[in-house]
Amino acid sequence: MNRIAPAALVSACSRRVRDPHAWLVYLLAGGIVAAAAPFAFGVSPVVGALPWVVLPGVSAAVLILGAHRYGLAGLWPWRLLCAGVLIAWLVTAVGWSVGWIWLQIPFLLDFYQAGTLVAYPLSLIALAGLSLRAAGPRGVALLDAAIITVGVSMPLWGFFLHPVIDRIGPISVDLAFALSLPVIDVFIVGLAVRLALDNGRAPWLVLLSASFIALFFADSAYLLDQAAGRPYGVVSTVGWLGWSVLVGGAALHPSMADAAHLRAPVVSNRARVSVFLALALLSPLVSGLGQALTGPGATVQIHDSMVIIALTVLLTVLLVLRLAVVARLAEDRAGDLDAALHRQEALQRSLSHNALHDPLTGLANRTLLGEALQHAITAATAPGARPPALLLLDLDGFKDVNDTLGHPVGDALLTQVAARLQAIIDGDRLLARLGGDEFAVVLPAADSGDALALARRILAAVQAPYHLDGLHLYVTTSIGVLAGLAVATPSEALRDADLALYAAKHAGKNQVSLFTPELRRARLQRAELTAGLRRALADGEFNLNYQPVVDLVSGEIRKMEALLRWSPPGERPVPPDVFIPVAEETGLIVDIGRWVLDQAVADARRWHDRYGTAVTVNVSGRQLREEDFVDVVLDTLARHGLPARALVLEITESMLLATTPAETTRIIACLTRLREHGVRIALDDFGTGYSSLSYLSTLPVDILKIDKSFVPVSDHIDHLRMRAFTKAIVELSATLGLETVAEGVETREQAALLQQLGCPLAQGYLFSPPAAAHRIDGLLHTAPWGNAA
């Protein structure tokens, strides 16, 4: 039975450690037992000794189990604390309660005193170790605890210890033992309270501090009992057992889970400085007052004054050491602050540089360019000063590099371009990258001659080959130049230079264009034209004219070519060669083209039903790049009930030349799908491009339209050569099974010659100028004209 009891006790304690409310239950139950313990000997010696065995034993058990549960058993301060509590239980149970109180064996009292003098220092060293393990400056917690302890010790000496010693005379071993305990308690309480305050008054530390405070009062009461010749009293009993109960409550509290992570001690704050100052000033005064009030007949020995002096000196030394810690910390923080300021300055410089420079090339960015332009514009307002010049550069074909080789290669190319430009541009001139493949150069107080000379040097430098990881790349640049003209703001300068750049791009790229006021006027006209186009589509200002395509043999009208016209209300009609390029550039041609297709198919339906004619509709490359273009065409045919064979879509050779290979492939796929549904495809202006024959082998074409520049004219100096070209085109078309239409036929002589050359169809003013739909009804009614020739 005796072998089973300890295991059951340990198991029960282990379960209690896991209960979040066990600490409160233990405090209440233990407090009741501790309060009743002084009266237990009235029942029997065994009952009187039982609380001294059970309460310290249970507290020691739960403390050891708590240390294991929360991973504290491997830390040497916790090992010492557990050992101290365990020794205190052992000597209390064996030496005090059983040996002295119950059996009255003097030897066991000596055992109790020796064990207690071992347990107390172990607790003191354990708490000091916990203070050293806390984060932050080492030793600060010990210094603070020592200052508090010494400061409290002086009044304690003056009001308590000194009167007791004076009253009892010679000090015996038992009295020396009783005197030593409160002194050690003061140091332990100082450390425990310091830990609790630095860790936010953690409940487990508050309970631990309260346990040692209870122990201090118990030991102080025991000292008074010894001085009075009494063995011990109620206060001593309740205080000692209360210490055990509070230690057990601390071990059971859930906040013990954070016991391994103690916070750094507070090095300095106003409240702490005030406390230290009060201790330094008041402790010696209070202790002296205590000696003065010891009562009549009391004697003040030299050793009494020496104790106060020694404690005062010790307090002074501790305060000086504490101030040294604060000063060292202030120096460290000053050094850290200085380093932080240096880092902040470096960061500010870096942020300022990054805010004004391009991260890829390191060149100035748009913001810094604007500042430089503003400075140069302001300087140009001085009498006799020249305005600045501005160059805008845009790499030609750079998008193809990114699309085909990837952005890393594009970035490397931009870096090399920037390096070449930097090698050319020096002095007070500023080179900037505005983003993408666009660069700018500001030339303060420069005329157009200097600016154009620099632009030509840049052209030559940029077009030299680039070598990137085994790749040989070639790019050119277009340059817009603003020079010799005063501007008011940087935004105006950039606007005008951009207009010149736009002109250089449209001049064929790899060109330099100088800004003139005419470019600005042209851009304003273009903006007005764009706005007018948007309005025209919404307000119905467009209309269609049709020009017949005639069979040269029978004179019958085979097709009608739909031609877009724009007649703004109250204004002169705008020529197609003026507004159609703008519509294509702005993308408005997509919506306009849908309207043209819908109107042309609607008109062609009645002509096809009565006369069997087809309709030809011009289509731009921008329309063909739309993903839903095929669906739009087929849906339009279905809505109006026009057979697909009655629709001819006309494309131009120049349109194909303006597209990339990938776009050309998509266009060919689109035309092939339409052709599979029966829609016929015509290639307009054949012979005016550079790759006509190659297109004939790849494009799904049904009809070739000979440009009017190849139609023979009898009085033309190259009549015979033009006739030979026309004959070759007609024979080539016949060989390929394609239908041929000659454009721009104006005389019967041209019609007769084309018929002799074998060209079956023609259109031009000879037959009819472009006319409105209601006039086409009359033409169809009067046709055929017989032999058109």
Coordinates of N, CA and C in Angstrom, one line a residue, residues 615-690:
V615 N -21.6 42.7 -105.2 CA -21.1 44.0 -104.7 C -19.7 43.8 -104.1
T616 N -18.9 44.8 -104.3 CA -17.5 44.8 -103.8 C -17.4 45.8 -102.7
V617 N -16.8 45.3 -101.6 CA -16.7 46.2 -100.4 C -15.2 46.2 -100.0
N618 N -14.6 47.4 -99.9 CA -13.2 47.5 -99.4 C -13.1 47.3 -97.9
V619 N -12.1 46.5 -97.6 CA -11.8 46.1 -96.2 C -10.4 46.5 -95.8
S620 N -10.2 47.1 -94.6 CA -8.9 47.5 -94.2 C -8.3 46.4 -93.4
G621 N -7.0 46.5 -93.2 CA -6.2 45.5 -92.4 C -6.7 45.5 -91.0
R622 N -7.1 46.7 -90.5 CA -7.5 46.8 -89.1 C -8.8 46.0 -88.9
Q623 N -9.7 46.0 -89.8 CA -10.9 45.2 -89.7 C -10.6 43.7 -89.7
L624 N -9.6 43.3 -90.6 CA -9.3 41.9 -90.7 C -8.6 41.3 -89.5
R625 N -8.0 42.2 -88.7 CA -7.4 41.8 -87.4 C -8.4 41.6 -86.3
E626 N -9.6 42.0 -86.5 CA -10.6 41.7 -85.5 C -11.0 40.2 -85.4
E627 N -11.1 39.7 -84.2 CA -11.3 38.3 -84.1 C -12.7 37.8 -84.6
D628 N -13.7 38.7 -84.5 CA -15.0 38.4 -84.9 C -15.4 38.8 -86.3
F629 N -14.3 39.2 -87.2 CA -14.6 39.7 -88.5 C -15.4 38.7 -89.3
V630 N -15.0 37.5 -89.4 CA -15.6 36.5 -90.2 C -17.1 36.3 -89.7
D631 N -17.3 36.3 -88.5 CA -18.7 36.1 -88.0 C -19.6 37.3 -88.3
V632 N -18.9 38.5 -88.3 CA -19.7 39.7 -88.7 C -20.1 39.7 -90.1
V633 N -19.2 39.3 -91.0 CA -19.5 39.2 -92.4 C -20.6 38.2 -92.7
L634 N -20.5 37.0 -92.1 CA -21.5 35.9 -92.4 C -22.8 36.3 -91.8
D635 N -22.8 36.9 -90.6 CA -24.1 37.4 -90.0 C -24.8 38.4 -90.8
T636 N -24.0 39.3 -91.4 CA -24.6 40.4 -92.2 C -25.2 39.8 -93.5
L637 N -24.5 38.8 -94.1 CA -25.1 38.2 -95.3 C -26.4 37.4 -94.9
A638 N -26.4 36.8 -93.8 CA -27.6 36.0 -93.4 C -28.8 37.0 -93.1
R639 N -28.5 38.1 -92.4 CA -29.6 39.0 -92.1 C -30.3 39.6 -93.3
H640 N -29.5 39.9 -94.3 CA -30.0 40.5 -95.5 C -30.4 39.5 -96.6
G641 N -30.0 38.3 -96.4 CA -30.4 37.2 -97.4 C -29.6 37.3 -98.7
L642 N -28.3 37.8 -98.7 CA -27.5 37.9 -99.9 C -26.6 36.7 -99.9
P643 N -26.5 36.0 -101.0 CA -25.6 34.8 -101.2 C -24.2 35.2 -101.0
A644 N -23.4 34.4 -100.4 CA -22.0 34.7 -100.2 C -21.3 35.0 -101.5
R645 N -21.6 34.3 -102.6 CA -21.0 34.5 -103.9 C -21.2 35.9 -104.5
A646 N -22.2 36.6 -103.9 CA -22.5 37.9 -104.4 C -21.8 39.0 -103.7
L647 N -20.9 38.6 -102.8 CA -20.1 39.5 -102.0 C -18.6 39.4 -102.3
V648 N -17.9 40.5 -102.7 CA -16.5 40.5 -103.0 C -15.9 41.4 -101.9
L649 N -14.9 40.9 -101.2 CA -14.1 41.7 -100.2 C -12.8 42.1 -100.9
E650 N -12.6 43.4 -100.9 CA -11.4 43.9 -101.6 C -10.3 44.4 -100.6
I651 N -9.1 43.8 -100.8 CA -8.0 44.2 -99.9 C -6.9 44.8 -100.8
T652 N -6.0 45.5 -100.2 CA -4.9 46.1 -100.9 C -3.6 45.5 -100.6
E653 N -2.7 45.5 -101.6 CA -1.4 45.0 -101.4 C -0.6 45.8 -100.4
S654 N -0.8 47.1 -100.3 CA -0.1 47.9 -99.4 C -0.5 47.6 -97.9
M655 N -1.7 47.2 -97.8 CA -2.2 46.8 -96.5 C -1.4 45.6 -95.9
L656 N -1.1 44.6 -96.8 CA -0.4 43.5 -96.3 C 1.1 43.8 -96.0
L657 N 1.6 44.8 -96.8 CA 3.0 45.2 -96.6 C 3.2 45.8 -95.2
A658 N 2.1 46.4 -94.7 CA 2.2 47.2 -93.4 C 2.0 46.3 -92.2
T659 N 1.8 45.0 -92.4 CA 1.5 44.1 -91.2 C 2.8 43.2 -91.0
T660 N 2.8 42.7 -89.8 CA 3.9 41.8 -89.4 C 3.6 40.4 -90.0
P661 N 4.6 39.5 -90.0 CA 4.4 38.2 -90.5 C 3.3 37.4 -89.8
A662 N 3.3 37.6 -88.4 CA 2.2 36.9 -87.7 C 0.8 37.5 -88.0
E663 N 0.7 38.8 -88.2 CA -0.6 39.4 -88.6 C -1.0 38.9 -90.0
T664 N 0.0 38.9 -90.9 CA -0.3 38.4 -92.2 C -0.9 37.0 -92.2
T665 N -0.3 36.1 -91.3 CA -0.8 34.8 -91.2 C -2.2 34.7 -90.7
R666 N -2.6 35.6 -89.7 CA -3.9 35.6 -89.2 C -4.9 36.1 -90.3
I667 N -4.4 37.1 -91.1 CA -5.3 37.7 -92.2 C -5.6 36.6 -93.2
I668 N -4.5 35.9 -93.6 CA -4.7 34.8 -94.6 C -5.7 33.8 -94.1
A669 N -5.6 33.4 -92.8 CA -6.5 32.4 -92.2 C -8.0 33.0 -92.3
C670 N -8.1 34.2 -92.0 CA -9.5 34.9 -92.0 C -10.1 34.8 -93.4
L671 N -9.3 35.2 -94.4 CA -9.8 35.3 -95.8 C -10.1 33.8 -96.2
T672 N -9.3 32.9 -95.8 CA -9.5 31.5 -96.2 C -10.9 31.0 -95.7
R673 N -11.2 31.3 -94.5 CA -12.5 30.9 -93.9 C -13.7 31.5 -94.7
L674 N -13.5 32.8 -95.0 CA -14.6 33.5 -95.8 C -14.7 32.9 -97.1
R675 N -13.6 32.6 -97.8 CA -13.6 32.0 -99.1 C -14.3 30.6 -99.1
E676 N -14.1 29.9 -98.0 CA -14.7 28.6 -97.9 C -16.2 28.7 -97.8
H677 N -16.7 29.8 -97.3 CA -18.2 30.0 -97.3 C -18.7 30.6 -98.6
G678 N -17.8 30.9 -99.6 CA -18.3 31.4 -100.8 C -18.0 32.9 -101.1
V679 N -17.5 33.6 -100.1 CA -17.2 35.0 -100.3 C -15.9 35.0 -101.2
R680 N -15.9 36.0 -102.2 CA -14.8 36.1 -103.1 C -13.9 37.2 -102.6
I681 N -12.6 37.1 -102.9 CA -11.6 38.0 -102.5 C -10.9 38.6 -103.7
A682 N -10.8 40.0 -103.6 CA -10.1 40.7 -104.7 C -8.9 41.4 -104.2
L683 N -7.8 41.4 -105.0 CA -6.6 42.1 -104.6 C -6.5 43.4 -105.4
D684 N -6.7 44.5 -104.7 CA -6.7 45.8 -105.4 C -5.3 46.4 -105.6
D685 N -5.2 47.3 -106.6 CA -3.9 48.0 -106.9 C -2.8 47.0 -107.1
F686 N -3.1 45.9 -107.8 CA -2.1 44.9 -108.1 C -1.0 45.5 -108.9
G687 N 0.3 45.2 -108.5 CA 1.5 45.7 -109.3 C 2.1 46.9 -108.6
T688 N 1.5 47.6 -107.7 CA 2.0 48.8 -107.1 C 2.9 48.5 -105.9
G689 N 2.9 47.2 -105.4 CA 3.7 46.8 -104.2 C 5.0 46.3 -104.6
Y690 N 5.6 45.5 -103.7 CA 6.9 44.9 -103.9 C 6.9 43.4 -103.9

